[in-house]
Every structure is written in structure tokens, then in C-alpha cells.
PDB file of C-alpha atoms in Angstrom:
ATOM      1  CA  UNK A 758      20.430  -0.387   4.298  1.00 83.00           C
ATOM      2  CA  UNK A 759      19.344  -1.705   7.700  1.00 89.00           C
ATOM      3  CA  UNK A 760      18.582  -5.379   8.207  1.00 93.00           C
ATOM      4  CA  UNK A 761      15.063  -5.438   9.623  1.00 92.00           C
ATOM      5  CA  UNK A 762      14.521  -9.161   9.091  1.00 90.00           C
ATOM      6  CA  UNK A 763      11.520 -10.295  11.214  1.00 89.00           C
ATOM      7  CA  UNK A 764      11.248  -6.889  12.960  1.00 93.00           C
ATOM      8  CA  UNK A 765       7.873  -5.985  14.445  1.00 95.00           C
ATOM      9  CA  UNK A 766       6.390  -2.482  14.133  1.00 95.00           C
ATOM     10  CA  UNK A 767       3.309  -2.025  16.309  1.00 95.00           C
ATOM     11  CA  UNK A 768       1.489   1.338  16.513  1.00 96.00           C
ATOM     12  CA  UNK A 769       4.626   3.092  15.237  1.00 95.00           C
ATOM     13  CA  UNK A 770       4.708   6.606  13.883  1.00 97.00           C
ATOM     14  CA  UNK A 771       7.152   6.344  10.978  1.00 96.00           C
ATOM     15  CA  UNK A 772       6.346   9.646   9.216  1.00 96.00           C
ATOM     16  CA  UNK A 773       8.898  10.480   6.514  1.00 95.00           C
ATOM     17  CA  UNK A 774      11.150   7.487   7.204  1.00 96.00           C
ATOM     18  CA  UNK A 775      13.344   6.182   4.394  1.00 95.00           C
ATOM     19  CA  UNK A 776      13.635   2.423   4.008  1.00 93.00           C
ATOM     20  CA  UNK A 777      15.672   2.510   0.789  1.00 89.00           C
ATOM     21  CA  UNK A 778      17.669  -0.702   0.413  1.00 87.00           C
ATOM     22  CA  UNK A 779      16.520  -1.930   3.845  1.00 91.00           C
ATOM     23  CA  UNK A 780      16.044  -5.681   4.176  1.00 90.00           C
ATOM     24  CA  UNK A 781      12.429  -5.959   5.287  1.00 89.00           C
ATOM     25  CA  UNK A 782      11.687  -9.630   4.642  1.00 84.00           C
ATOM     26  CA  UNK A 783       9.409 -11.090   7.273  1.00 85.00           C
ATOM     27  CA  UNK A 784       8.595  -7.810   9.017  1.00 90.00           C
ATOM     28  CA  UNK A 785       5.214  -7.374  10.632  1.00 92.00           C
ATOM     29  CA  UNK A 786       3.358  -4.079  10.858  1.00 94.00           C
ATOM     30  CA  UNK A 787       0.211  -3.379  12.838  1.00 94.00           C
ATOM     31  CA  UNK A 788      -1.637  -0.073  12.950  1.00 94.00           C
ATOM     32  CA  UNK A 789       0.584   3.002  12.936  1.00 96.00           C
ATOM     33  CA  UNK A 790       1.264   5.894  10.608  1.00 98.00           C
ATOM     34  CA  UNK A 791       3.671   5.286   7.715  1.00 98.00           C
ATOM     35  CA  UNK A 792       2.754   8.480   5.844  1.00 98.00           C
ATOM     36  CA  UNK A 793       5.393  10.073   3.593  1.00 98.00           C
ATOM     37  CA  UNK A 794       7.690   7.042   3.956  1.00 97.00           C
ATOM     38  CA  UNK A 795       9.937   5.660   1.234  1.00 97.00           C
ATOM     39  CA  UNK A 796       8.921   2.030   0.811  1.00 96.00           C
ATOM     40  CA  UNK A 797      10.024   1.694  -2.825  1.00 96.00           C
ATOM     41  CA  UNK A 798      10.377  -1.879  -4.039  1.00 94.00           C
ATOM     42  CA  UNK A 799       9.555  -3.229  -0.572  1.00 93.00           C
ATOM     43  CA  UNK A 800       8.245  -6.784  -0.398  1.00 92.00           C
ATOM     44  CA  UNK A 801       5.103  -6.742   1.738  1.00 93.00           C
ATOM     45  CA  UNK A 802       3.320  -9.672   0.083  1.00 94.00           C
ATOM     46  CA  UNK A 803       0.852 -11.637   2.223  1.00 94.00           C
ATOM     47  CA  UNK A 804       1.161  -9.148   5.098  1.00 94.00           C
ATOM     48  CA  UNK A 805      -1.716  -8.101   7.352  1.00 96.00           C
ATOM     49  CA  UNK A 806      -1.446  -4.313   7.017  1.00 97.00           C
ATOM     50  CA  UNK A 807      -4.984  -3.381   8.040  1.00 97.00           C
ATOM     51  CA  UNK A 808      -5.686   0.183   9.178  1.00 97.00           C
ATOM     52  CA  UNK A 809      -2.182   1.554   8.519  1.00 98.00           C
ATOM     53  CA  UNK A 810      -1.855   5.100   7.182  1.00 98.00           C
ATOM     54  CA  UNK A 811       0.234   5.373   3.997  1.00 98.00           C
ATOM     55  CA  UNK A 812      -0.707   8.968   3.094  1.00 98.00           C
ATOM     56  CA  UNK A 813       1.586  10.134   0.260  1.00 98.00           C
ATOM     57  CA  UNK A 814       3.904   7.184   0.903  1.00 98.00           C
ATOM     58  CA  UNK A 815       6.165   6.069  -1.941  1.00 98.00           C
ATOM     59  CA  UNK A 816       5.265   2.444  -2.680  1.00 97.00           C
ATOM     60  CA  UNK A 817       6.699   2.433  -6.205  1.00 97.00           C
ATOM     61  CA  UNK A 818       7.138  -1.183  -7.387  1.00 97.00           C
ATOM     62  CA  UNK A 819       6.207  -2.480  -3.916  1.00 96.00           C
ATOM     63  CA  UNK A 820       4.979  -6.061  -3.780  1.00 95.00           C
ATOM     64  CA  UNK A 821       1.624  -6.050  -1.986  1.00 96.00           C
ATOM     65  CA  UNK A 822       0.294  -9.263  -3.537  1.00 96.00           C
ATOM     66  CA  UNK A 823      -2.289 -11.022  -1.381  1.00 97.00           C
ATOM     67  CA  UNK A 824      -1.829  -8.402   1.363  1.00 97.00           C
ATOM     68  CA  UNK A 825      -4.731  -7.453   3.639  1.00 98.00           C
ATOM     69  CA  UNK A 826      -5.017  -3.696   3.105  1.00 98.00           C
ATOM     70  CA  UNK A 827      -8.524  -3.205   4.489  1.00 97.00           C
ATOM     71  CA  UNK A 828      -8.981   0.175   6.122  1.00 97.00           C
ATOM     72  CA  UNK A 829      -5.592   1.540   5.001  1.00 98.00           C
ATOM     73  CA  UNK A 830      -5.293   5.179   3.971  1.00 98.00           C
ATOM     74  CA  UNK A 831      -3.455   5.483   0.645  1.00 97.00           C
ATOM     75  CA  UNK A 832      -4.416   9.124   0.000  1.00 97.00           C
ATOM     76  CA  UNK A 833      -2.151  10.403  -2.824  1.00 97.00           C
ATOM     77  CA  UNK A 834       0.259   7.477  -2.325  1.00 98.00           C
ATOM     78  CA  UNK A 835       2.571   6.545  -5.192  1.00 98.00           C
ATOM     79  CA  UNK A 836       1.552   3.011  -6.158  1.00 98.00           C
ATOM     80  CA  UNK A 837       3.066   3.133  -9.654  1.00 98.00           C
ATOM     81  CA  UNK A 838       4.055  -0.355 -10.822  1.00 98.00           C
ATOM     82  CA  UNK A 839       3.033  -1.816  -7.434  1.00 98.00           C
ATOM     83  CA  UNK A 840       1.873  -5.426  -7.446  1.00 97.00           C
ATOM     84  CA  UNK A 841      -1.579  -5.733  -5.907  1.00 96.00           C
ATOM     85  CA  UNK A 842      -2.721  -9.068  -7.352  1.00 95.00           C
ATOM     86  CA  UNK A 843      -5.044 -10.701  -4.826  1.00 96.00           C
ATOM     87  CA  UNK A 844      -4.802  -7.809  -2.335  1.00 97.00           C
ATOM     88  CA  UNK A 845      -7.870  -6.908  -0.268  1.00 98.00           C
ATOM     89  CA  UNK A 846      -8.498  -3.172  -0.629  1.00 97.00           C
ATOM     90  CA  UNK A 847     -12.016  -3.052   0.786  1.00 97.00           C
ATOM     91  CA  UNK A 848     -12.519   0.002   2.969  1.00 97.00           C
ATOM     92  CA  UNK A 849      -9.141   1.501   2.026  1.00 97.00           C
ATOM     93  CA  UNK A 850      -9.031   5.215   1.239  1.00 97.00           C
ATOM     94  CA  UNK A 851      -7.705   5.611  -2.308  1.00 95.00           C
ATOM     95  CA  UNK A 852      -8.231   9.373  -2.854  1.00 94.00           C
ATOM     96  CA  UNK A 853      -5.806  10.834  -5.378  1.00 93.00           C
ATOM     97  CA  UNK A 854      -4.347   7.432  -6.318  1.00 95.00           C
ATOM     98  CA  UNK A 855      -3.586   6.905 -10.014  1.00 94.00           C
ATOM     99  CA  UNK A 856      -5.320   3.588 -10.719  1.00 94.00           C
ATOM    100  CA  UNK A 857      -3.818   3.511 -14.217  1.00 94.00           C
ATOM    101  CA  UNK A 858      -0.272   3.235 -12.845  1.00 95.00           C
ATOM    102  CA  UNK A 859      -0.592  -0.217 -11.265  1.00 95.00           C
ATOM    103  CA  UNK A 860      -2.197  -3.601 -11.879  1.00 88.00           C
ATOM    104  CA  UNK A 861      -5.312  -4.439  -9.856  1.00 89.00           C
ATOM    105  CA  UNK A 862      -6.084  -7.817 -11.429  1.00 91.00           C
ATOM    106  CA  UNK A 863      -7.581 -10.086  -8.772  1.00 94.00           C
ATOM    107  CA  UNK A 864      -7.690  -7.376  -6.090  1.00 96.00           C
ATOM    108  CA  UNK A 865     -10.834  -7.103  -3.967  1.00 97.00           C
ATOM    109  CA  UNK A 866     -12.500  -3.667  -3.967  1.00 96.00           C
ATOM    110  CA  UNK A 867     -15.629  -2.135  -2.522  1.00 96.00           C
ATOM    111  CA  UNK A 868     -18.143  -0.010  -4.446  1.00 94.00           C
ATOM    112  CA  UNK A 869     -16.423   3.352  -3.748  1.00 91.00           C
ATOM    113  CA  UNK A 870     -13.081   2.074  -5.052  1.00 91.00           C
ATOM    114  CA  UNK A 871     -14.693   0.482  -8.096  1.00 93.00           C
ATOM    115  CA  UNK A 872     -16.311   3.816  -8.950  1.00 92.00           C
ATOM    116  CA  UNK A 873     -12.987   5.678  -8.494  1.00 90.00           C
ATOM    117  CA  UNK A 874     -11.296   3.048 -10.677  1.00 92.00           C
ATOM    118  CA  UNK A 875     -13.864   3.469 -13.437  1.00 92.00           C
ATOM    119  CA  UNK A 876     -13.662   7.270 -13.276  1.00 90.00           C
ATOM    120  CA  UNK A 877      -9.864   7.155 -13.597  1.00 90.00           C
ATOM    121  CA  UNK A 878     -10.415   5.430 -16.947  1.00 91.00           C
ATOM    122  CA  UNK A 879     -12.898   8.096 -18.064  1.00 91.00           C
ATOM    123  CA  UNK A 880     -16.181   6.351 -17.292  1.00 93.00           C
ATOM    124  CA  UNK A 881     -19.168   8.408 -16.255  1.00 93.00           C
ATOM    125  CA  UNK A 882     -20.777   6.811 -13.221  1.00 90.00           C
ATOM    126  CA  UNK A 883     -24.293   7.802 -12.181  1.00 86.00           C
TER     127      UNK A 883
END
């Protein structure tokens, strides 16, 4: 339940950290490895989070609206009920992500993500 208001995390290795009930309004994150972290219900809207690793991170119900997520690694991350409206996902690794568990309306994607999205809904892409 730490108060991290306006804290800055630059090139940090936060593997397995638990931010449950932490106050993270106004934080800034650049680069770094946030794999396996608990970021449930965290408000990260409008943040520049480019190139951060979130491998198997728990981002359940996280607010990532209008966030810059280009180049992030979300391999097997839990994005269930996350808000990604207007987020920029181009170049992000989305392997093993359940696209059906969150809303992507208005999010920007590249071709590889669009194909993965379609396949998660049962489409056959040639």
C-alpha cells in the first residue's frame, strides 16, 4: 500500500514485485523489466511505457487507455478486463495474450497483432 505518487522508475528490474493497493498516480516508467509483477487495477492511462517488458505480468483491470505501448513485451500477460481504448500497441509482443478478455476498441495495432487478434476469434488467415 505504498504511496508512489509521481515516482520515477527508469531502467528498473521489478521482476515479481507486488503493487497491490499501491498509489501509483502520476508515476513514470521508462524501459526496464516489469515481468511477473502484480499491477492489477493500476491506472497507467496516457503513460509512455515504450519498450518495457511485462512478460506474464498481471494487468487485470489495468487502465492503459491512450498509453504508448509500442515495443512492449506482453508475452502471456494477464490483460483481462484491461482498458486499452486508444492505446498504441504497434510493435508490442502479444504472444499468448487472450484478446477476447479485454476491449481493444480504438487501439492501434500492426499487421502481426491484427492477425493474432483475428485468429483468437477463430478466423483463418492466409
